[in-house]
CSV table of C-alpha atoms and ligand atoms in Angstrom, one decimal:
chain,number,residue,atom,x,y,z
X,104,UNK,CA,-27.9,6.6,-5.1
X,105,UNK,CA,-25.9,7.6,-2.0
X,106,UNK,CA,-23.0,5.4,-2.1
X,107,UNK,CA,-21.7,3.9,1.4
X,108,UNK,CA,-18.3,4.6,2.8
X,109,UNK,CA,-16.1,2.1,3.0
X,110,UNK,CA,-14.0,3.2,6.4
X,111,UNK,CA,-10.2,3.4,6.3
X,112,UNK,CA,-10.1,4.1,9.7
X,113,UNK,CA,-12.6,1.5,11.0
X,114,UNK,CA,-11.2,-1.3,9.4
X,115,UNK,CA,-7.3,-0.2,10.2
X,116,UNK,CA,-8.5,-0.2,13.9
X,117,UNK,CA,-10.4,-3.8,13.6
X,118,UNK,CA,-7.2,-5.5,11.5
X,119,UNK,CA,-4.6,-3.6,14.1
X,120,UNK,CA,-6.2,-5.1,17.3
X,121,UNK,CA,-6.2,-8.6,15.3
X,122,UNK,CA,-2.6,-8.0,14.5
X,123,UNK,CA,-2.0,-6.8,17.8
X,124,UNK,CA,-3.6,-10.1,19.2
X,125,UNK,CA,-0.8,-12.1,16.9
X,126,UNK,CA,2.0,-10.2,17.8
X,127,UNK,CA,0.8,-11.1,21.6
X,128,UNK,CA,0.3,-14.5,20.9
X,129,UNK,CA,4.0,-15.1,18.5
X,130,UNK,CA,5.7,-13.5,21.6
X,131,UNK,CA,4.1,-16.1,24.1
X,132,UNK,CA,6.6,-18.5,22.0
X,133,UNK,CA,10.1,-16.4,22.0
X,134,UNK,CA,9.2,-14.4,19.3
X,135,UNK,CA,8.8,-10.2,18.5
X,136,UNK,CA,8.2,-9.1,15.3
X,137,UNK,CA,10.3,-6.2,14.7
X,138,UNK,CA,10.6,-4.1,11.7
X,139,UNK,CA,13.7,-1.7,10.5
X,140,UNK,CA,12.3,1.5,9.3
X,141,UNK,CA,15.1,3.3,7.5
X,142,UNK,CA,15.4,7.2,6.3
X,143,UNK,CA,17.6,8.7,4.6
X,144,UNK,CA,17.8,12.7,3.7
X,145,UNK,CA,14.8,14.9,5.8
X,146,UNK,CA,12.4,15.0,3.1
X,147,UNK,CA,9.4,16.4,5.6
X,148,UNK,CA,6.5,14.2,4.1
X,149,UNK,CA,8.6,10.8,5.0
X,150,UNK,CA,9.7,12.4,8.2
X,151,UNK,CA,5.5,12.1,9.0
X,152,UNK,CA,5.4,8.4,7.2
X,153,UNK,CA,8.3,6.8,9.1
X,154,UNK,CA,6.7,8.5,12.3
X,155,UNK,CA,3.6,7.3,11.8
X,156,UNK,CA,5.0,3.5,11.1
X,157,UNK,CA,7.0,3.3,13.6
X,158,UNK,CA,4.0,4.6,16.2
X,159,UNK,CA,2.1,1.9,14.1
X,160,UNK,CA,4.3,-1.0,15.8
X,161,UNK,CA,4.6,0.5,18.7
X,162,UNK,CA,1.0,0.8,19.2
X,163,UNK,CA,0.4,-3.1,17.8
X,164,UNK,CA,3.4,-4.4,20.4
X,165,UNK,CA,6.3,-4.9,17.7
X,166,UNK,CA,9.7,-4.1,17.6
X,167,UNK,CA,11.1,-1.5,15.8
X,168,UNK,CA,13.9,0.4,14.7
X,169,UNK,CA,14.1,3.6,13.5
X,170,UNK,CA,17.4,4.6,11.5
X,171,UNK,CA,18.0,8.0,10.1
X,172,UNK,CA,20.8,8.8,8.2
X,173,UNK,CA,22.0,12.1,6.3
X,174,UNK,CA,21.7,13.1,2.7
X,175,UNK,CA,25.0,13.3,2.4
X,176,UNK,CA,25.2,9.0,3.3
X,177,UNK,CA,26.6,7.5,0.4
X,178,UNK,CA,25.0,4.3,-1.4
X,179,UNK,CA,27.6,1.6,-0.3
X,180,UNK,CA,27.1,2.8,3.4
X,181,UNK,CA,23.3,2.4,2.6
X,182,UNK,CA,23.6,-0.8,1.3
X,183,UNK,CA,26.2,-2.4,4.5
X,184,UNK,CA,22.9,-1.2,6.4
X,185,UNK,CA,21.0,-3.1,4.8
X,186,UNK,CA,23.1,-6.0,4.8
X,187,UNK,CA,23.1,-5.9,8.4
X,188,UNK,CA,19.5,-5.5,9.0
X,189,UNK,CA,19.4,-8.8,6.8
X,190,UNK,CA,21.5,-10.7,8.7
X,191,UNK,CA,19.7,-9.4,12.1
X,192,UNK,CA,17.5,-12.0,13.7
X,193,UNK,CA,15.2,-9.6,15.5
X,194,UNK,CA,14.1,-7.6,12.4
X,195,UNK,CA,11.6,-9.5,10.2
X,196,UNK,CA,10.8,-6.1,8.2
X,197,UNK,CA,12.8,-3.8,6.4
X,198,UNK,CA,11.7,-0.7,4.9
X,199,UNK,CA,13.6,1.8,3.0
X,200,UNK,CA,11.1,5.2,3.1
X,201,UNK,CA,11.5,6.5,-0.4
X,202,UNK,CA,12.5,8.7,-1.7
X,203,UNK,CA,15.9,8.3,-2.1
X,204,UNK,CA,18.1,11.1,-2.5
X,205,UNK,CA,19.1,11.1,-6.2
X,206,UNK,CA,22.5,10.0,-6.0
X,207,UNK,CA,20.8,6.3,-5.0
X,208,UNK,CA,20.2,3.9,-6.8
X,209,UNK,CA,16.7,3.2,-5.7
X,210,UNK,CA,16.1,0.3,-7.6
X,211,UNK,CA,19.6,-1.2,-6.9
X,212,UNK,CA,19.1,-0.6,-2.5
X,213,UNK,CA,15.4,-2.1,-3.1
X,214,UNK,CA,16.9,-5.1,-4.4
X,215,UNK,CA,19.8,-5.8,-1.7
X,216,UNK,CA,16.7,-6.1,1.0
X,217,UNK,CA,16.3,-9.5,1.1
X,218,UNK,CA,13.2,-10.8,-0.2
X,219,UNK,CA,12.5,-12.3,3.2
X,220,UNK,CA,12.1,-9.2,4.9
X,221,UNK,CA,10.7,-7.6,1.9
X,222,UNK,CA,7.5,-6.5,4.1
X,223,UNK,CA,7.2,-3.4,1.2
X,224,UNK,CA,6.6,-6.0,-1.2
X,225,UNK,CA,8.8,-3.8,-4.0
X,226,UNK,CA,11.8,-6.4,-4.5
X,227,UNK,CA,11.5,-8.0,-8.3
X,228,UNK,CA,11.1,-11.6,-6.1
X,229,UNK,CA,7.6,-10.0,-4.5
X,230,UNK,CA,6.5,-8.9,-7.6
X,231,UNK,CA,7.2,-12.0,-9.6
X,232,UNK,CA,5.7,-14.1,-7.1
X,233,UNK,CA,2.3,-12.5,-7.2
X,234,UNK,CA,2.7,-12.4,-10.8
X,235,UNK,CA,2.9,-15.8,-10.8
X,236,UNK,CA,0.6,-16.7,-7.3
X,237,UNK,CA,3.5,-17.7,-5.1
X,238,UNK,CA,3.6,-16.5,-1.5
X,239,UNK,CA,5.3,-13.4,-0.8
X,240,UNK,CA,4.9,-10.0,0.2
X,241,UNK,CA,1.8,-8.5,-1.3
X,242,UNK,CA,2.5,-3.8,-1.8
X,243,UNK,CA,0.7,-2.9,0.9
X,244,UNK,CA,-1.7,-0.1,-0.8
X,245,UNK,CA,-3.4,-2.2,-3.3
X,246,UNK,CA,-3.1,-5.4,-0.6
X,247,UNK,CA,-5.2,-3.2,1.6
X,248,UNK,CA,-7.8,-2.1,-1.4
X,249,UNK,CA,-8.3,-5.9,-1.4
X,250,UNK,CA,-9.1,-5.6,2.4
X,251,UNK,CA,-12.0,-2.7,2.1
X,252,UNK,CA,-13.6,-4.7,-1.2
X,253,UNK,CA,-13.0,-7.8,1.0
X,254,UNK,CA,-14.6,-5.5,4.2
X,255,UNK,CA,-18.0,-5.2,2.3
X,256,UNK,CA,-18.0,-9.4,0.8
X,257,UNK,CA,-17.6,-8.1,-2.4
X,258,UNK,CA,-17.0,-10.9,-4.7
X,259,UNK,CA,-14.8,-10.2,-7.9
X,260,UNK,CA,-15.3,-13.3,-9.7
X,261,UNK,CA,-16.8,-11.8,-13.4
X,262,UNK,CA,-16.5,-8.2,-12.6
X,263,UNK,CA,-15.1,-5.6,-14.2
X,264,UNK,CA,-12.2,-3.7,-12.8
X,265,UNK,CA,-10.5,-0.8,-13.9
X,266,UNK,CA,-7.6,0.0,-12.4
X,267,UNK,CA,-6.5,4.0,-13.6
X,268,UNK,CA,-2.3,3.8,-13.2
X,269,UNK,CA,0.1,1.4,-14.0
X,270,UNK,CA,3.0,2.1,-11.2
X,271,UNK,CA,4.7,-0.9,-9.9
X,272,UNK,CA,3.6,0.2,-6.7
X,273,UNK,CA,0.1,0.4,-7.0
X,274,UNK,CA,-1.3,0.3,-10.2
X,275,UNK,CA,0.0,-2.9,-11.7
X,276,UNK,CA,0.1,-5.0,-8.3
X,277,UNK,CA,-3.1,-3.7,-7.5
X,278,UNK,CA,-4.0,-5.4,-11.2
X,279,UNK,CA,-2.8,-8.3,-10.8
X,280,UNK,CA,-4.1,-9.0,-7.2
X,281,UNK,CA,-7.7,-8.0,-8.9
X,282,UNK,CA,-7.2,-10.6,-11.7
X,283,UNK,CA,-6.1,-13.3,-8.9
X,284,UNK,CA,-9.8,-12.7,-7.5
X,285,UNK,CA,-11.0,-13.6,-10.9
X,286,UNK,CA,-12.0,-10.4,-11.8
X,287,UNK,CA,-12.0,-9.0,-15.8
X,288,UNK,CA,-8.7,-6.5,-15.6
X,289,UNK,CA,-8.3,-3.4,-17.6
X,290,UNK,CA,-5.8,-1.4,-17.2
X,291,UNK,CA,-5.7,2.5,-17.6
X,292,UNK,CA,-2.6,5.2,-17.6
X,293,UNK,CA,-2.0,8.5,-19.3
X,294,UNK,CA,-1.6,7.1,-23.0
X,295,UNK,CA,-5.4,5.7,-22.5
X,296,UNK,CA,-7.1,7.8,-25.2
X,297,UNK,CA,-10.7,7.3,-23.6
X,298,UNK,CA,-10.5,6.6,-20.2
X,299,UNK,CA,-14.5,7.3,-19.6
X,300,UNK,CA,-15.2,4.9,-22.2
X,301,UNK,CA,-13.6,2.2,-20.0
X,302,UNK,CA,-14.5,4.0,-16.6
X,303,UNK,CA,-18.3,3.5,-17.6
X,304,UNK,CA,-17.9,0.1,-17.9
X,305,UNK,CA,-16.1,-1.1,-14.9
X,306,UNK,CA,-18.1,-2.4,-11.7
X,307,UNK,CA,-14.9,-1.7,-9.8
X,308,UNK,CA,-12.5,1.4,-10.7
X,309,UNK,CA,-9.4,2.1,-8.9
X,310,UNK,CA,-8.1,5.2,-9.3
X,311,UNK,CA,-4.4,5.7,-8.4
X,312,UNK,CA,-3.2,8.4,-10.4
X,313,UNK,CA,-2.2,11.6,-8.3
X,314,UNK,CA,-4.3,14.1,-10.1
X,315,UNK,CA,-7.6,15.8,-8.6
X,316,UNK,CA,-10.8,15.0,-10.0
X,317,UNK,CA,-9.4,12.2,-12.7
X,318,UNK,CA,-12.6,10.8,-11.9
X,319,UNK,CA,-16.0,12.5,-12.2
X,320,UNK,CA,-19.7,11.2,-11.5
X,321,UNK,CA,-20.0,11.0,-15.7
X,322,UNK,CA,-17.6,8.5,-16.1
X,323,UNK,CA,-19.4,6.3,-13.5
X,324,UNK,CA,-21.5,3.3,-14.0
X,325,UNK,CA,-24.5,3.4,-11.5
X,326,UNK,CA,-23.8,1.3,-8.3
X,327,UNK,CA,-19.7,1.4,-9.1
X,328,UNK,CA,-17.4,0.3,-6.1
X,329,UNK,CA,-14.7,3.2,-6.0
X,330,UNK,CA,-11.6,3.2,-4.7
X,331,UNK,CA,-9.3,6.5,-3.9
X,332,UNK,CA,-5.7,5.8,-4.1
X,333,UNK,CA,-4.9,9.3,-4.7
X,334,UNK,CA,-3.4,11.6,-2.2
X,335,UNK,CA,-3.6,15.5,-3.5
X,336,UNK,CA,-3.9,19.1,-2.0
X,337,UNK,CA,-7.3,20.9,-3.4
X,338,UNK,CA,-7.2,24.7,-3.5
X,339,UNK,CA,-7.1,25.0,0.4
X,340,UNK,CA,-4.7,23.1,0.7
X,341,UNK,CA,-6.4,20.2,2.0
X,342,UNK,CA,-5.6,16.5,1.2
X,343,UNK,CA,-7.8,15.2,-1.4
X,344,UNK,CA,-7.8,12.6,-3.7
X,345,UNK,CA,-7.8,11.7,-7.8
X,346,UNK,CA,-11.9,11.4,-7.4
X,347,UNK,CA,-14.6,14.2,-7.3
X,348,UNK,CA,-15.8,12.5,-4.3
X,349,UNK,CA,-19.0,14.6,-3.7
X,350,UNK,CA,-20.2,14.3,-7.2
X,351,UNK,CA,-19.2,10.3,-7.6
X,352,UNK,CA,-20.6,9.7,-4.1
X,353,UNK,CA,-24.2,10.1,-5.8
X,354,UNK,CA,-23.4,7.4,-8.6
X,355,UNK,CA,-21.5,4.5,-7.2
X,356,UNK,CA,-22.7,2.0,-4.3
X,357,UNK,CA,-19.5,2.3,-2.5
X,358,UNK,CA,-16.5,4.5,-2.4
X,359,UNK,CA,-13.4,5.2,-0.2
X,360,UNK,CA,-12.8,8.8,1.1
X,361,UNK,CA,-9.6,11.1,1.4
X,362,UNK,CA,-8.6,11.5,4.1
X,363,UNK,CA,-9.8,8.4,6.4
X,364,UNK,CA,-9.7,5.5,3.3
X,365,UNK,CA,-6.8,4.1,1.7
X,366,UNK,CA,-4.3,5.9,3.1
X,367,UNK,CA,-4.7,4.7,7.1
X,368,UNK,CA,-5.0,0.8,5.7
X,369,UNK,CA,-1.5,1.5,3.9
X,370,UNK,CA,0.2,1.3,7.5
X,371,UNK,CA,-1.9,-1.4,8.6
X,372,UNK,CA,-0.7,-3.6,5.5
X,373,UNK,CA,2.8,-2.8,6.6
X,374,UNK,CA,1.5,-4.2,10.3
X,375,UNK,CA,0.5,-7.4,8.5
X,376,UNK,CA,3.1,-8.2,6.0
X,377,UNK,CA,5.9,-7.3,9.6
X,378,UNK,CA,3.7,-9.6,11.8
X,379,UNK,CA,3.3,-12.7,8.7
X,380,UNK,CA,7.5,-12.3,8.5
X,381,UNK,CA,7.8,-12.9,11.8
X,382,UNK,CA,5.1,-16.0,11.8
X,383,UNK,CA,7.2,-17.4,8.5
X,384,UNK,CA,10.0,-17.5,10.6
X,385,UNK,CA,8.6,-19.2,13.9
X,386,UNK,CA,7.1,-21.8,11.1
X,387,UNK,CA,10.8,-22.2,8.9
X,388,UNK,CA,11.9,-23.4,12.5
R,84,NAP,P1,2.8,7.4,-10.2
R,84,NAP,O1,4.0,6.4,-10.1
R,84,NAP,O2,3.0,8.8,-10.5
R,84,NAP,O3,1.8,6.8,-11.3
R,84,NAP,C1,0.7,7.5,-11.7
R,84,NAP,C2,0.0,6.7,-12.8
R,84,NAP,O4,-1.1,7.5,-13.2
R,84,NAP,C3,0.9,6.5,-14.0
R,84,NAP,O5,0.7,5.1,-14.4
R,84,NAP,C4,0.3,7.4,-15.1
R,84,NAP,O6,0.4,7.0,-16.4
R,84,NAP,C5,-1.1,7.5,-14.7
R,84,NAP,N1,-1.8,8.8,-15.1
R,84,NAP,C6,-1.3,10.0,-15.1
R,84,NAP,N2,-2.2,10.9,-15.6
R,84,NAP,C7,-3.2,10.1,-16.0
R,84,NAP,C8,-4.5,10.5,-16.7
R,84,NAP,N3,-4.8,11.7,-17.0
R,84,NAP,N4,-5.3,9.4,-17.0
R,84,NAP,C9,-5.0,8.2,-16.6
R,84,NAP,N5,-3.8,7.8,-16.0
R,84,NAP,C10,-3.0,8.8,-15.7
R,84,NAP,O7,2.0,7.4,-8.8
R,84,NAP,P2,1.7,6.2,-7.7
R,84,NAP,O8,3.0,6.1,-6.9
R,84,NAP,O9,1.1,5.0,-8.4
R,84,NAP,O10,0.7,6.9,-6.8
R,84,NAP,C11,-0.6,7.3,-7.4
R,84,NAP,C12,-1.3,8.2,-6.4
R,84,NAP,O11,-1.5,7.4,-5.2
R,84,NAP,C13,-0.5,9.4,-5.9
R,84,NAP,O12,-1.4,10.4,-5.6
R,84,NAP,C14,0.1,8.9,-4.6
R,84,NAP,O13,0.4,10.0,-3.7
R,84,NAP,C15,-1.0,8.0,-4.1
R,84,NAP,N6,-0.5,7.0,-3.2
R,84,NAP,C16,-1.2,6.8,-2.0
R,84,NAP,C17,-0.9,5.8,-1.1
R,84,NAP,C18,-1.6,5.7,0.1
R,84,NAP,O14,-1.2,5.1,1.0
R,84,NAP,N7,-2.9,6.2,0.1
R,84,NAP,C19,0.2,5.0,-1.4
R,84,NAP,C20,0.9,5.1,-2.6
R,84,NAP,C21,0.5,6.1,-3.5
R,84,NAP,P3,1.8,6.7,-17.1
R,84,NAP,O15,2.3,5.4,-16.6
R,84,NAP,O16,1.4,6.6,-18.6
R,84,NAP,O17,2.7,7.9,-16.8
């Protein structure tokens, strides 16, 4: 079997002109949707992520502000900031890049975002709500692993998922979003003393580790869905990610590549969650 890609890049494009076509359509009735993009430090990889957000809303008509600060910024004067993006009507999003230098709290500035503009989807209050199947922001990485299974009609009603991590980032949102979808959950991290055992029984396996090759075409059941969260350097110092994608490609029916998969759908997420904010807000009117 040669499994089919499942596009990144395609599908960002195709959601981004939709989202685009909302933005256009929201500002028709007096509204932007603007999003607050907030740096601190000059970490060089979040230089590139803010970048690439901000050209994200720029290219899908929204707002945004982009608001670098030094290191040395302590967390009090981090925390006014966000106060004030809170209280600012044209911002619907807030995201703090992490991360954080160490002298911040990142936990403590996560949770002084309010959950409104919580377009991230890391505050406790997005968390619990998709814990519990409330509306709220959804962590845009697994929301847009959703997307790509929900790009080929894949329906997870009495499948098997494996989901290999357990951040609250990806792994355990990613879990619980698969278990909404009524989908058998199991969830793997480094303590898992056999992950092929549960690898070879999964009909979906996510894999969202940050290690190279945690996934090889063995531990795959024939006609898998797999999808790449991972983002790794190989020897040449090209990005890659957690699965041997060469070697799985010839065992599952679909998987995600790195570069071009997960990673571009990430931003378009962000485009979403900004763009929903904004629409909350029109209907809270
Ligand atoms: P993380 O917080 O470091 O979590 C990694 C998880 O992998 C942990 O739960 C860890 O288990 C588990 N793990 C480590 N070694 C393992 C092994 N040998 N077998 C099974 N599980 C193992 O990382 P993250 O933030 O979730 O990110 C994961 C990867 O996704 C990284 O490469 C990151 O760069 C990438 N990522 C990509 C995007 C994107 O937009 N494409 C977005 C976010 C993250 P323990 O909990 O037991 O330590």
């Amino acid at each position: 079997m040669t499994a089919q890609r499942i596009d990144g890049n395609a599908l960002s494009r195709q959601l981004r002109t939709s989202v685009a076509e909302r933005v256009s359509a929201l500002k028709t009735r007096g509204i932007t949707p603007g999003l607050a993009v907030v740096l601190v430090g000059d970490n060089p990889a979040s230089q590139v992520y803010v970048r690439n957000k901000v050209k994200a809303c720029e290219d899908t008509g929204m707002h945004s502000v982009l608001e670098k600060y030094e290191t040395a910024m302590t967390e009090a004067e981090l925390l006014a900031r966000i106060e004030a993006l809170n209280n600012d009507p044209t911002i619907h999003g807030i995201l703090v890049q992490l991360p954080l230098p160490a002298h911040m709290d990142a936990h403590m500035v996560i949770e002084t975002i309010s959950p409104a503009k919580d377009v991230d989807g890391f505050h406790v209050a997005s968390a619990g709500a998709l814990m519990v199947g409330q509306p709220g922001f959804w962590p845009c990485t697994p929301y847009g692993c959703m997307k790509m299974l929900e790009s080929i009609g894949y329906n997870l009603r009495g499948k098997h998922a494996v989901v290999i991590g357990r951040s609250n980032i990806v792994g355990k949102p990613m879990a619980l979003m698969l278990l909404q979808q009524n989908a058998t959950v199991t969830i793997c991290h480094s303590a898992t003393p056999d992950l092929k055992a549960m690898t070879l029984q999964a009909d979906v396996i996510v894999a969202a580790v940050g290690k190279r090759n945690v996934l090889t075409a063995d531990m795959v059941k024939p006609g898998a869905v797999v999808l790449d969260v991972g983002m790794n350097r190989n020897d040449e110092g090209k990005l890659c990610g957690d699965v041997d994608f060469d070697g799985v490609s010839q065992v599952a029916s679909y998987i995600t590549p790195v570069p071009g998969g997960v990673g571009p759908m990430t931003i378009t997420m962000l485009m979403v969650n900004t763009l929903e904010s904004a629409e909350r807000c029109l209907s809270a009117t």
